[in-house]
Amino acid sequence: MSAERYAAMARKHWTKWLPERTAELKAAGDWESTLRTRGKWAAERVLELMQQGFQQHEAEEVALSEFILLKPEPKANLEPWERKELAQLEREYRKTHRE
């Protein structure tokens, strides 16, 4: 897979699962360059691993987890009402467990 395809994969994944990081990168004007860089790093890592004897799908699994398909942020992909409800439940929980 090409660096451009990995960058597109990162764009989709990060927008959904890393909304805070996405917003920070966009605000700083680094969104597109970060995606291109991550795509390039992933493609290079895949080639490196394949030269070491990994099959392409194995190399991609490693590279994608390192550079593209990062762990979701807490509360990622929640609707606004879900975030509000979760915040209320967390406040109630903290209040009842302080006493």
PDB file of N, CA and C in Angstrom:
ATOM      1  N   MET A   1       0.850  -1.177   0.000  1.00  0.00           N
ATOM      2  CA  MET A   1       0.000   0.000   0.000  1.00  0.00           C
ATOM      3  C   MET A   1       0.892   1.236   0.000  1.00  0.00           C
ATOM      4  N   SER A   2       0.418   2.268  -0.625  1.00  0.00           N
ATOM      5  CA  SER A   2       1.218   3.484  -0.753  1.00  0.00           C
ATOM      6  C   SER A   2       1.090   4.378   0.477  1.00  0.00           C
ATOM      7  N   ALA A   3       2.036   5.294   0.588  1.00  0.00           N
ATOM      8  CA  ALA A   3       2.016   6.260   1.688  1.00  0.00           C
ATOM      9  C   ALA A   3       0.730   7.081   1.655  1.00  0.00           C
ATOM     10  N   GLU A   4       0.240   7.380   0.455  1.00  0.00           N
ATOM     11  CA  GLU A   4      -0.995   8.159   0.326  1.00  0.00           C
ATOM     12  C   GLU A   4      -2.191   7.395   0.873  1.00  0.00           C
ATOM     13  N   ARG A   5      -2.226   6.100   0.632  1.00  0.00           N
ATOM     14  CA  ARG A   5      -3.336   5.275   1.151  1.00  0.00           C
ATOM     15  C   ARG A   5      -3.272   5.181   2.670  1.00  0.00           C
ATOM     16  N   TYR A   6      -2.076   5.048   3.209  1.00  0.00           N
ATOM     17  CA  TYR A   6      -1.935   5.016   4.671  1.00  0.00           C
ATOM     18  C   TYR A   6      -2.353   6.356   5.273  1.00  0.00           C
ATOM     19  N   ALA A   7      -2.000   7.449   4.608  1.00  0.00           N
ATOM     20  CA  ALA A   7      -2.401   8.776   5.091  1.00  0.00           C
ATOM     21  C   ALA A   7      -3.920   8.917   5.077  1.00  0.00           C
ATOM     22  N   ALA A   8      -4.557   8.414   4.033  1.00  0.00           N
ATOM     23  CA  ALA A   8      -6.020   8.464   3.956  1.00  0.00           C
ATOM     24  C   ALA A   8      -6.649   7.622   5.064  1.00  0.00           C
ATOM     25  N   MET A   9      -6.039   6.490   5.344  1.00  0.00           N
ATOM     26  CA  MET A   9      -6.515   5.634   6.423  1.00  0.00           C
ATOM     27  C   MET A   9      -6.383   6.354   7.768  1.00  0.00           C
ATOM     28  N   ALA A  10      -5.272   7.043   7.957  1.00  0.00           N
ATOM     29  CA  ALA A  10      -5.058   7.804   9.193  1.00  0.00           C
ATOM     30  C   ALA A  10      -6.088   8.919   9.310  1.00  0.00           C
ATOM     31  N   ARG A  11      -6.355   9.611   8.207  1.00  0.00           N
ATOM     32  CA  ARG A  11      -7.333  10.707   8.219  1.00  0.00           C
ATOM     33  C   ARG A  11      -8.685  10.196   8.720  1.00  0.00           C
ATOM     34  N   LYS A  12      -9.121   9.092   8.176  1.00  0.00           N
ATOM     35  CA  LYS A  12     -10.425   8.531   8.555  1.00  0.00           C
ATOM     36  C   LYS A  12     -10.422   8.075  10.016  1.00  0.00           C
ATOM     37  N   HIS A  13      -9.396   7.343  10.398  1.00  0.00           N
ATOM     38  CA  HIS A  13      -9.320   6.803  11.761  1.00  0.00           C
ATOM     39  C   HIS A  13      -9.186   7.914  12.796  1.00  0.00           C
ATOM     40  N   TRP A  14      -8.286   8.845  12.564  1.00  0.00           N
ATOM     41  CA  TRP A  14      -8.032   9.909  13.543  1.00  0.00           C
ATOM     42  C   TRP A  14      -9.235  10.828  13.699  1.00  0.00           C
ATOM     43  N   THR A  15      -9.916  11.128  12.590  1.00  0.00           N
ATOM     44  CA  THR A  15     -11.089  11.994  12.669  1.00  0.00           C
ATOM     45  C   THR A  15     -12.146  11.375  13.579  1.00  0.00           C
ATOM     46  N   LYS A  16     -12.316  10.078  13.465  1.00  0.00           N
ATOM     47  CA  LYS A  16     -13.337   9.394  14.263  1.00  0.00           C
ATOM     48  C   LYS A  16     -12.877   9.103  15.682  1.00  0.00           C
ATOM     49  N   TRP A  17     -11.660   8.611  15.843  1.00  0.00           N
ATOM     50  CA  TRP A  17     -11.218   8.078  17.127  1.00  0.00           C
ATOM     51  C   TRP A  17     -10.250   8.967  17.896  1.00  0.00           C
ATOM     52  N   LEU A  18      -9.707   9.999  17.259  1.00  0.00           N
ATOM     53  CA  LEU A  18      -8.790  10.928  17.931  1.00  0.00           C
ATOM     54  C   LEU A  18      -9.247  12.366  17.681  1.00  0.00           C
ATOM     55  N   PRO A  19     -10.466  12.698  18.070  1.00  0.00           N
ATOM     56  CA  PRO A  19     -10.995  14.027  17.737  1.00  0.00           C
ATOM     57  C   PRO A  19     -10.224  15.180  18.371  1.00  0.00           C
ATOM     58  N   GLU A  20      -9.724  15.012  19.577  1.00  0.00           N
ATOM     59  CA  GLU A  20      -8.973  16.091  20.223  1.00  0.00           C
ATOM     60  C   GLU A  20      -7.643  16.326  19.516  1.00  0.00           C
ATOM     61  N   ARG A  21      -6.946  15.244  19.225  1.00  0.00           N
ATOM     62  CA  ARG A  21      -5.665  15.372  18.524  1.00  0.00           C
ATOM     63  C   ARG A  21      -5.872  15.967  17.131  1.00  0.00           C
ATOM     64  N   THR A  22      -6.924  15.525  16.468  1.00  0.00           N
ATOM     65  CA  THR A  22      -7.249  16.053  15.148  1.00  0.00           C
ATOM     66  C   THR A  22      -7.487  17.558  15.217  1.00  0.00           C
ATOM     67  N   ALA A  23      -8.273  17.992  16.191  1.00  0.00           N
ATOM     68  CA  ALA A  23      -8.566  19.419  16.346  1.00  0.00           C
ATOM     69  C   ALA A  23      -7.295  20.214  16.631  1.00  0.00           C
ATOM     70  N   GLU A  24      -6.424  19.676  17.473  1.00  0.00           N
ATOM     71  CA  GLU A  24      -5.164  20.361  17.792  1.00  0.00           C
ATOM     72  C   GLU A  24      -4.287  20.511  16.550  1.00  0.00           C
ATOM     73  N   LEU A  25      -4.169  19.437  15.787  1.00  0.00           N
ATOM     74  CA  LEU A  25      -3.343  19.483  14.577  1.00  0.00           C
ATOM     75  C   LEU A  25      -3.913  20.455  13.550  1.00  0.00           C
ATOM     76  N   LYS A  26      -5.227  20.447  13.392  1.00  0.00           N
ATOM     77  CA  LYS A  26      -5.855  21.374  12.448  1.00  0.00           C
ATOM     78  C   LYS A  26      -5.654  22.816  12.895  1.00  0.00           C
ATOM     79  N   ALA A  27      -5.819  23.073  14.188  1.00  0.00           N
ATOM     80  CA  ALA A  27      -5.654  24.434  14.714  1.00  0.00           C
ATOM     81  C   ALA A  27      -4.230  24.942  14.509  1.00  0.00           C
ATOM     82  N   ALA A  28      -3.266  24.031  14.615  1.00  0.00           N
ATOM     83  CA  ALA A  28      -1.862  24.406  14.445  1.00  0.00           C
ATOM     84  C   ALA A  28      -1.442  24.443  12.972  1.00  0.00           C
ATOM     85  N   GLY A  29      -2.340  24.010  12.082  1.00  0.00           N
ATOM     86  CA  GLY A  29      -2.012  23.973  10.660  1.00  0.00           C
ATOM     87  C   GLY A  29      -1.128  22.800  10.274  1.00  0.00           C
ATOM     88  N   ASP A  30      -1.090  21.781  11.127  1.00  0.00           N
ATOM     89  CA  ASP A  30      -0.208  20.629  10.899  1.00  0.00           C
ATOM     90  C   ASP A  30      -0.943  19.360  10.476  1.00  0.00           C
ATOM     91  N   TRP A  31      -2.240  19.439  10.270  1.00  0.00           N
ATOM     92  CA  TRP A  31      -3.051  18.254  10.001  1.00  0.00           C
ATOM     93  C   TRP A  31      -2.563  17.487   8.768  1.00  0.00           C
ATOM     94  N   GLU A  32      -2.528  18.136   7.621  1.00  0.00           N
ATOM     95  CA  GLU A  32      -2.162  17.449   6.380  1.00  0.00           C
ATOM     96  C   GLU A  32      -0.712  16.967   6.397  1.00  0.00           C
ATOM     97  N   SER A  33       0.193  17.786   6.892  1.00  0.00           N
ATOM     98  CA  SER A  33       1.603  17.370   6.914  1.00  0.00           C
ATOM     99  C   SER A  33       1.809  16.190   7.864  1.00  0.00           C
ATOM    100  N   THR A  34       1.086  16.170   8.966  1.00  0.00           N
ATOM    101  CA  THR A  34       1.197  15.046   9.902  1.00  0.00           C
ATOM    102  C   THR A  34       0.683  13.767   9.257  1.00  0.00           C
ATOM    103  N   LEU A  35      -0.435  13.855   8.560  1.00  0.00           N
ATOM    104  CA  LEU A  35      -0.977  12.673   7.882  1.00  0.00           C
ATOM    105  C   LEU A  35      -0.003  12.156   6.828  1.00  0.00           C
ATOM    106  N   ARG A  36       0.565  13.067   6.036  1.00  0.00           N
ATOM    107  CA  ARG A  36       1.542  12.650   5.011  1.00  0.00           C
ATOM    108  C   ARG A  36       2.758  11.993   5.652  1.00  0.00           C
ATOM    109  N   THR A  37       3.246  12.584   6.737  1.00  0.00           N
ATOM    110  CA  THR A  37       4.419  12.037   7.425  1.00  0.00           C
ATOM    111  C   THR A  37       4.121  10.655   7.980  1.00  0.00           C
ATOM    112  N   ARG A  38       2.985  10.516   8.636  1.00  0.00           N
ATOM    113  CA  ARG A  38       2.617   9.214   9.197  1.00  0.00           C
ATOM    114  C   ARG A  38       2.445   8.168   8.098  1.00  0.00           C
ATOM    115  N   GLY A  39       1.856   8.567   6.977  1.00  0.00           N
ATOM    116  CA  GLY A  39       1.706   7.648   5.856  1.00  0.00           C
ATOM    117  C   GLY A  39       3.054   7.200   5.319  1.00  0.00           C
ATOM    118  N   LYS A  40       3.984   8.145   5.212  1.00  0.00           N
ATOM    119  CA  LYS A  40       5.336   7.833   4.740  1.00  0.00           C
ATOM    120  C   LYS A  40       6.038   6.893   5.709  1.00  0.00           C
ATOM    121  N   TRP A  41       5.943   7.190   7.012  1.00  0.00           N
ATOM    122  CA  TRP A  41       6.584   6.330   8.010  1.00  0.00           C
ATOM    123  C   TRP A  41       6.022   4.911   7.964  1.00  0.00           C
ATOM    124  N   ALA A  42       4.711   4.803   7.813  1.00  0.00           N
ATOM    125  CA  ALA A  42       4.084   3.479   7.764  1.00  0.00           C
ATOM    126  C   ALA A  42       4.571   2.699   6.542  1.00  0.00           C
ATOM    127  N   ALA A  43       4.613   3.359   5.390  1.00  0.00           N
ATOM    128  CA  ALA A  43       5.068   2.690   4.171  1.00  0.00           C
ATOM    129  C   ALA A  43       6.518   2.237   4.307  1.00  0.00           C
ATOM    130  N   GLU A  44       7.362   3.085   4.876  1.00  0.00           N
ATOM    131  CA  GLU A  44       8.769   2.723   5.082  1.00  0.00           C
ATOM    132  C   GLU A  44       8.897   1.551   6.048  1.00  0.00           C
ATOM    133  N   ARG A  45       8.089   1.550   7.092  1.00  0.00           N
ATOM    134  CA  ARG A  45       8.140   0.471   8.091  1.00  0.00           C
ATOM    135  C   ARG A  45       7.693  -0.849   7.477  1.00  0.00           C
ATOM    136  N   VAL A  46       6.671  -0.809   6.634  1.00  0.00           N
ATOM    137  CA  VAL A  46       6.209  -2.022   5.961  1.00  0.00           C
ATOM    138  C   VAL A  46       7.334  -2.597   5.109  1.00  0.00           C
ATOM    139  N   LEU A  47       7.995  -1.754   4.329  1.00  0.00           N
ATOM    140  CA  LEU A  47       9.103  -2.231   3.489  1.00  0.00           C
ATOM    141  C   LEU A  47      10.233  -2.807   4.334  1.00  0.00           C
ATOM    142  N   GLU A  48      10.564  -2.120   5.413  1.00  0.00           N
ATOM    143  CA  GLU A  48      11.617  -2.590   6.313  1.00  0.00           C
ATOM    144  C   GLU A  48      11.283  -3.974   6.872  1.00  0.00           C
ATOM    145  N   LEU A  49      10.063  -4.152   7.322  1.00  0.00           N
ATOM    146  CA  LEU A  49       9.662  -5.439   7.895  1.00  0.00           C
ATOM    147  C   LEU A  49       9.603  -6.538   6.840  1.00  0.00           C
ATOM    148  N   MET A  50       9.167  -6.193   5.635  1.00  0.00           N
ATOM    149  CA  MET A  50       9.130  -7.187   4.565  1.00  0.00           C
ATOM    150  C   MET A  50      10.540  -7.631   4.186  1.00  0.00           C
ATOM    151  N   GLN A  51      11.507  -6.719   4.255  1.00  0.00           N
ATOM    152  CA  GLN A  51      12.896  -7.083   3.986  1.00  0.00           C
ATOM    153  C   GLN A  51      13.437  -8.018   5.066  1.00  0.00           C
ATOM    154  N   GLN A  52      12.826  -7.964   6.245  1.00  0.00           N
ATOM    155  CA  GLN A  52      13.226  -8.847   7.338  1.00  0.00           C
ATOM    156  C   GLN A  52      12.500 -10.192   7.277  1.00  0.00           C
ATOM    157  N   GLY A  53      11.617 -10.372   6.292  1.00  0.00           N
ATOM    158  CA  GLY A  53      10.944 -11.643   6.122  1.00  0.00           C
ATOM    159  C   GLY A  53       9.465 -11.665   6.480  1.00  0.00           C
ATOM    160  N   PHE A  54       8.914 -10.545   6.902  1.00  0.00           N
ATOM    161  CA  PHE A  54       7.485 -10.491   7.195  1.00  0.00           C
ATOM    162  C   PHE A  54       6.693 -10.563   5.892  1.00  0.00           C
ATOM    163  N   GLN A  55       5.529 -11.175   5.940  1.00  0.00           N
ATOM    164  CA  GLN A  55       4.585 -11.095   4.834  1.00  0.00           C
ATOM    165  C   GLN A  55       3.983  -9.690   4.856  1.00  0.00           C
ATOM    166  N   GLN A  56       3.450  -9.237   3.718  1.00  0.00           N
ATOM    167  CA  GLN A  56       2.930  -7.867   3.660  1.00  0.00           C
ATOM    168  C   GLN A  56       1.851  -7.625   4.712  1.00  0.00           C
ATOM    169  N   HIS A  57       0.914  -8.549   4.853  1.00  0.00           N
ATOM    170  CA  HIS A  57      -0.170  -8.331   5.819  1.00  0.00           C
ATOM    171  C   HIS A  57       0.362  -8.279   7.248  1.00  0.00           C
ATOM    172  N   GLU A  58       1.418  -9.030   7.539  1.00  0.00           N
ATOM    173  CA  GLU A  58       2.024  -8.988   8.874  1.00  0.00           C
ATOM    174  C   GLU A  58       2.738  -7.652   9.100  1.00  0.00           C
ATOM    175  N   ALA A  59       3.463  -7.220   8.086  1.00  0.00           N
ATOM    176  CA  ALA A  59       4.183  -5.948   8.182  1.00  0.00           C
ATOM    177  C   ALA A  59       3.208  -4.785   8.334  1.00  0.00           C
ATOM    178  N   GLU A  60       2.109  -4.829   7.592  1.00  0.00           N
ATOM    179  CA  GLU A  60       1.111  -3.764   7.704  1.00  0.00           C
ATOM    180  C   GLU A  60       0.460  -3.749   9.075  1.00  0.00           C
ATOM    181  N   GLU A  61       0.208  -4.907   9.635  1.00  0.00           N
ATOM    182  CA  GLU A  61      -0.390  -4.965  10.973  1.00  0.00           C
ATOM    183  C   GLU A  61       0.493  -4.238  11.987  1.00  0.00           C
ATOM    184  N   VAL A  62       1.792  -4.466  11.907  1.00  0.00           N
ATOM    185  CA  VAL A  62       2.730  -3.809  12.822  1.00  0.00           C
ATOM    186  C   VAL A  62       2.783  -2.306  12.546  1.00  0.00           C
ATOM    187  N   ALA A  63       3.001  -1.943  11.295  1.00  0.00           N
ATOM    188  CA  ALA A  63       3.163  -0.527  10.939  1.00  0.00           C
ATOM    189  C   ALA A  63       1.903   0.287  11.215  1.00  0.00           C
ATOM    190  N   LEU A  64       0.754  -0.274  10.907  1.00  0.00           N
ATOM    191  CA  LEU A  64      -0.489   0.462  11.137  1.00  0.00           C
ATOM    192  C   LEU A  64      -0.713   0.722  12.618  1.00  0.00           C
ATOM    193  N   SER A  65      -0.403  -0.253  13.449  1.00  0.00           N
ATOM    194  CA  SER A  65      -0.593  -0.041  14.890  1.00  0.00           C
ATOM    195  C   SER A  65       0.401   0.983  15.437  1.00  0.00           C
ATOM    196  N   GLU A  66       1.564   1.090  14.825  1.00  0.00           N
ATOM    197  CA  GLU A  66       2.576   2.044  15.290  1.00  0.00           C
ATOM    198  C   GLU A  66       2.296   3.479  14.839  1.00  0.00           C
ATOM    199  N   PHE A  67       1.799   3.645  13.618  1.00  0.00           N
ATOM    200  CA  PHE A  67       1.726   4.983  13.030  1.00  0.00           C
ATOM    201  C   PHE A  67       0.343   5.469  12.608  1.00  0.00           C
ATOM    202  N   ILE A  68      -0.581   4.573  12.349  1.00  0.00           N
ATOM    203  CA  ILE A  68      -1.848   4.972  11.728  1.00  0.00           C
ATOM    204  C   ILE A  68      -3.060   4.717  12.625  1.00  0.00           C
ATOM    205  N   LEU A  69      -3.268   3.491  13.018  1.00  0.00           N
ATOM    206  CA  LEU A  69      -4.457   3.116  13.789  1.00  0.00           C
ATOM    207  C   LEU A  69      -4.159   3.209  15.278  1.00  0.00           C
ATOM    208  N   LEU A  70      -3.990   4.433  15.741  1.00  0.00           N
ATOM    209  CA  LEU A  70      -3.625   4.682  17.129  1.00  0.00           C
ATOM    210  C   LEU A  70      -4.811   4.426  18.051  1.00  0.00           C
ATOM    211  N   LYS A  71      -4.493   4.185  19.318  1.00  0.00           N
ATOM    212  CA  LYS A  71      -5.513   3.898  20.325  1.00  0.00           C
ATOM    213  C   LYS A  71      -6.488   5.076  20.429  1.00  0.00           C
ATOM    214  N   PRO A  72      -7.780   4.799  20.462  1.00  0.00           N
ATOM    215  CA  PRO A  72      -8.767   5.878  20.564  1.00  0.00           C
ATOM    216  C   PRO A  72      -8.623   6.692  21.846  1.00  0.00           C
ATOM    217  N   GLU A  73      -8.989   7.949  21.738  1.00  0.00           N
ATOM    218  CA  GLU A  73      -9.018   8.816  22.911  1.00  0.00           C
ATOM    219  C   GLU A  73     -10.214   8.426  23.773  1.00  0.00           C
ATOM    220  N   PRO A  74     -10.114   8.673  25.076  1.00  0.00           N
ATOM    221  CA  PRO A  74     -11.286   8.428  25.920  1.00  0.00           C
ATOM    222  C   PRO A  74     -12.461   9.268  25.410  1.00  0.00           C
ATOM    223  N   LYS A  75     -13.610   8.681  25.410  1.00  0.00           N
ATOM    224  CA  LYS A  75     -14.856   9.352  24.992  1.00  0.00           C
ATOM    225  C   LYS A  75     -14.904   9.679  23.499  1.00  0.00           C
ATOM    226  N   ALA A  76     -14.002   9.109  22.724  1.00  0.00           N
ATOM    227  CA  ALA A  76     -14.008   9.373  21.285  1.00  0.00           C
ATOM    228  C   ALA A  76     -15.271   8.801  20.662  1.00  0.00           C
ATOM    229  N   ASN A  77     -15.737   9.467  19.640  1.00  0.00           N
ATOM    230  CA  ASN A  77     -16.884   9.049  18.849  1.00  0.00           C
ATOM    231  C   ASN A  77     -18.191   9.013  19.637  1.00  0.00           C
ATOM    232  N   LEU A  78     -18.283   9.789  20.697  1.00  0.00           N
ATOM    233  CA  LEU A  78     -19.538   9.896  21.430  1.00  0.00           C
ATOM    234  C   LEU A  78     -20.324  11.088  20.901  1.00  0.00           C
ATOM    235  N   GLU A  79     -21.619  10.948  20.894  1.00  0.00           N
ATOM    236  CA  GLU A  79     -22.490  12.062  20.536  1.00  0.00           C
ATOM    237  C   GLU A  79     -22.442  13.095  21.660  1.00  0.00           C
ATOM    238  N   PRO A  80     -22.728  14.358  21.373  1.00  0.00           N
ATOM    239  CA  PRO A  80     -22.702  15.379  22.427  1.00  0.00           C
ATOM    240  C   PRO A  80     -23.566  15.019  23.631  1.00  0.00           C
ATOM    241  N   TRP A  81     -24.749  14.462  23.398  1.00  0.00           N
ATOM    242  CA  TRP A  81     -25.605  14.109  24.528  1.00  0.00           C
ATOM    243  C   TRP A  81     -24.982  12.987  25.352  1.00  0.00           C
ATOM    244  N   GLU A  82     -24.252  12.076  24.689  1.00  0.00           N
ATOM    245  CA  GLU A  82     -23.592  10.994  25.417  1.00  0.00           C
ATOM    246  C   GLU A  82     -22.460  11.538  26.281  1.00  0.00           C
ATOM    247  N   ARG A  83     -21.715  12.494  25.756  1.00  0.00           N
ATOM    248  CA  ARG A  83     -20.642  13.115  26.546  1.00  0.00           C
ATOM    249  C   ARG A  83     -21.216  13.811  27.777  1.00  0.00           C
ATOM    250  N   LYS A  84     -22.327  14.535  27.568  1.00  0.00           N
ATOM    251  CA  LYS A  84     -22.971  15.253  28.671  1.00  0.00           C
ATOM    252  C   LYS A  84     -23.461  14.267  29.731  1.00  0.00           C
ATOM    253  N   GLU A  85     -24.117  13.208  29.289  1.00  0.00           N
ATOM    254  CA  GLU A  85     -24.625  12.205  30.224  1.00  0.00           C
ATOM    255  C   GLU A  85     -23.482  11.518  30.966  1.00  0.00           C
ATOM    256  N   LEU A  86     -22.427  11.179  30.262  1.00  0.00           N
ATOM    257  CA  LEU A  86     -21.279  10.538  30.888  1.00  0.00           C
ATOM    258  C   LEU A  86     -20.625  11.458  31.911  1.00  0.00           C
ATOM    259  N   ALA A  87     -20.499  12.726  31.589  1.00  0.00           N
ATOM    260  CA  ALA A  87     -19.922  13.687  32.536  1.00  0.00           C
ATOM    261  C   ALA A  87     -20.771  13.776  33.796  1.00  0.00           C
ATOM    262  N   GLN A  88     -22.097  13.790  33.630  1.00  0.00           N
ATOM    263  CA  GLN A  88     -22.995  13.839  34.785  1.00  0.00           C
ATOM    264  C   GLN A  88     -22.840  12.587  35.641  1.00  0.00           C
ATOM    265  N   LEU A  89     -22.783  11.428  35.020  1.00  0.00           N
ATOM    266  CA  LEU A  89     -22.611  10.178  35.762  1.00  0.00           C
ATOM    267  C   LEU A  89     -21.279  10.147  36.503  1.00  0.00           C
ATOM    268  N   GLU A  90     -20.235  10.660  35.871  1.00  0.00           N
ATOM    269  CA  GLU A  90     -18.924  10.703  36.524  1.00  0.00           C
ATOM    270  C   GLU A  90     -18.942  11.634  37.730  1.00  0.00           C
ATOM    271  N   ARG A  91     -19.619  12.784  37.597  1.00  0.00           N
ATOM    272  CA  ARG A  91     -19.735  13.708  38.740  1.00  0.00           C
ATOM    273  C   ARG A  91     -20.481  13.049  39.895  1.00  0.00           C
ATOM    274  N   GLU A  92     -21.581  12.377  39.582  1.00  0.00           N
ATOM    275  CA  GLU A  92     -22.360  11.697  40.620  1.00  0.00           C
ATOM    276  C   GLU A  92     -21.543  10.588  41.282  1.00  0.00           C
ATOM    277  N   TYR A  93     -20.801   9.853  40.497  1.00  0.00           N
ATOM    278  CA  TYR A  93     -19.977   8.777  41.040  1.00  0.00           C
ATOM    279  C   TYR A  93     -18.929   9.335  41.997  1.00  0.00           C
ATOM    280  N   ARG A  94     -18.231  10.387  41.567  1.00  0.00           N
ATOM    281  CA  ARG A  94     -17.206  10.990  42.430  1.00  0.00           C
ATOM    282  C   ARG A  94     -17.817  11.527  43.719  1.00  0.00           C
ATOM    283  N   LYS A  95     -18.993  12.130  43.605  1.00  0.00           N
ATOM    284  CA  LYS A  95     -19.662  12.690  44.780  1.00  0.00           C
ATOM    285  C   LYS A  95     -20.024  11.591  45.773  1.00  0.00           C
ATOM    286  N   THR A  96     -20.569  10.489  45.302  1.00  0.00           N
ATOM    287  CA  THR A  96     -20.991   9.411  46.207  1.00  0.00           C
ATOM    288  C   THR A  96     -19.809   8.649  46.789  1.00  0.00           C
ATOM    289  N   HIS A  97     -18.684   8.662  46.113  1.00  0.00           N
ATOM    290  CA  HIS A  97     -17.530   7.904  46.612  1.00  0.00           C
ATOM    291  C   HIS A  97     -16.565   8.752  47.429  1.00  0.00           C
ATOM    292  N   ARG A  98     -16.841  10.038  47.562  1.00  0.00           N
ATOM    293  CA  ARG A  98     -16.043  10.891  48.441  1.00  0.00           C
ATOM    294  C   ARG A  98     -16.516  10.775  49.877  1.00  0.00           C
ATOM    295  N   GLU A  99     -17.772  10.509  50.044  1.00  0.00           N
ATOM    296  CA  GLU A  99     -18.364  10.494  51.387  1.00  0.00           C
ATOM    297  C   GLU A  99     -18.076   9.222  52.123  1.00  0.00           C
TER     298      GLU A  99
END
